[in-house]
């Protein structure tokens, strides 16, 4: 219990330093497009920053996650997982980059609490980030096959003539 309190106090002190404007790395664990120098400065990995910017620009131009993933994998761009066993980029990895506020320089604690200061180098403009967020908000969150949803033209529109309830669509086992 005592050790736990000391560890929490240590992290709280580090977070307070960040909130006060400290720019030195408190850990080696930084976003994948950044590097910690031996002096504990946080600098950009130019190649990876270029990949992040490419992802944002393509997405805002209307290119889908699947196409972005395909482009990165076809040219052999290493995924940010850092694992030798990585099979390349996935749509979820690209979505993670698009939703990660660290591209704006923001810091989040291990518990997910955001500290409202620019701690990391900002690599994406707020305008570009907001455009990507707006586009992400319009996308379906469900995914999966449309077969299970009964892709019927009248789904959700047709009503029962007797009770005015919505009519459903039942597959008879055919394709």
Short mmCIF file of C-alpha atoms in Angstrom, two decimals, residues 7 12 16-17 20-22 26 39 47 73 82 84 93 106-107 114 128 136 139-140 143 163 174-175:
data_model
loop_
_atom_site.label_atom_id
_atom_site.label_comp_id
_atom_site.label_asym_id
_atom_site.label_seq_id
_atom_site.Cartn_x
_atom_site.Cartn_y
_atom_site.Cartn_z
CA UNK A 7 4.30 5.43 -7.12
CA UNK A 12 1.22 12.85 -10.12
CA UNK A 16 2.02 18.33 -12.68
CA UNK A 17 5.34 19.09 -14.37
CA UNK A 20 3.31 23.43 -15.81
CA UNK A 21 5.00 23.28 -19.22
CA UNK A 22 7.82 20.75 -18.79
CA UNK A 26 8.87 11.33 -18.40
CA UNK A 39 18.77 13.97 -23.18
CA UNK A 47 9.63 9.18 -41.88
CA UNK A 73 1.03 -2.36 -47.07
CA UNK A 82 6.96 -2.23 -33.49
CA UNK A 84 8.61 -8.11 -35.87
CA UNK A 93 -4.37 0.86 -36.67
CA UNK A 106 -1.70 16.65 -26.36
CA UNK A 107 -0.71 14.34 -23.52
CA UNK A 114 -5.95 14.54 -20.96
CA UNK A 128 -6.93 18.93 -40.38
CA UNK A 136 -15.07 9.80 -38.88
CA UNK A 139 -19.03 6.75 -40.77
CA UNK A 140 -20.96 3.68 -39.65
CA UNK A 143 -19.40 -2.87 -39.82
CA UNK A 163 -51.24 -1.54 -36.77
CA UNK A 174 -32.00 -18.34 -49.75
CA UNK A 175 -29.04 -16.22 -50.69
#
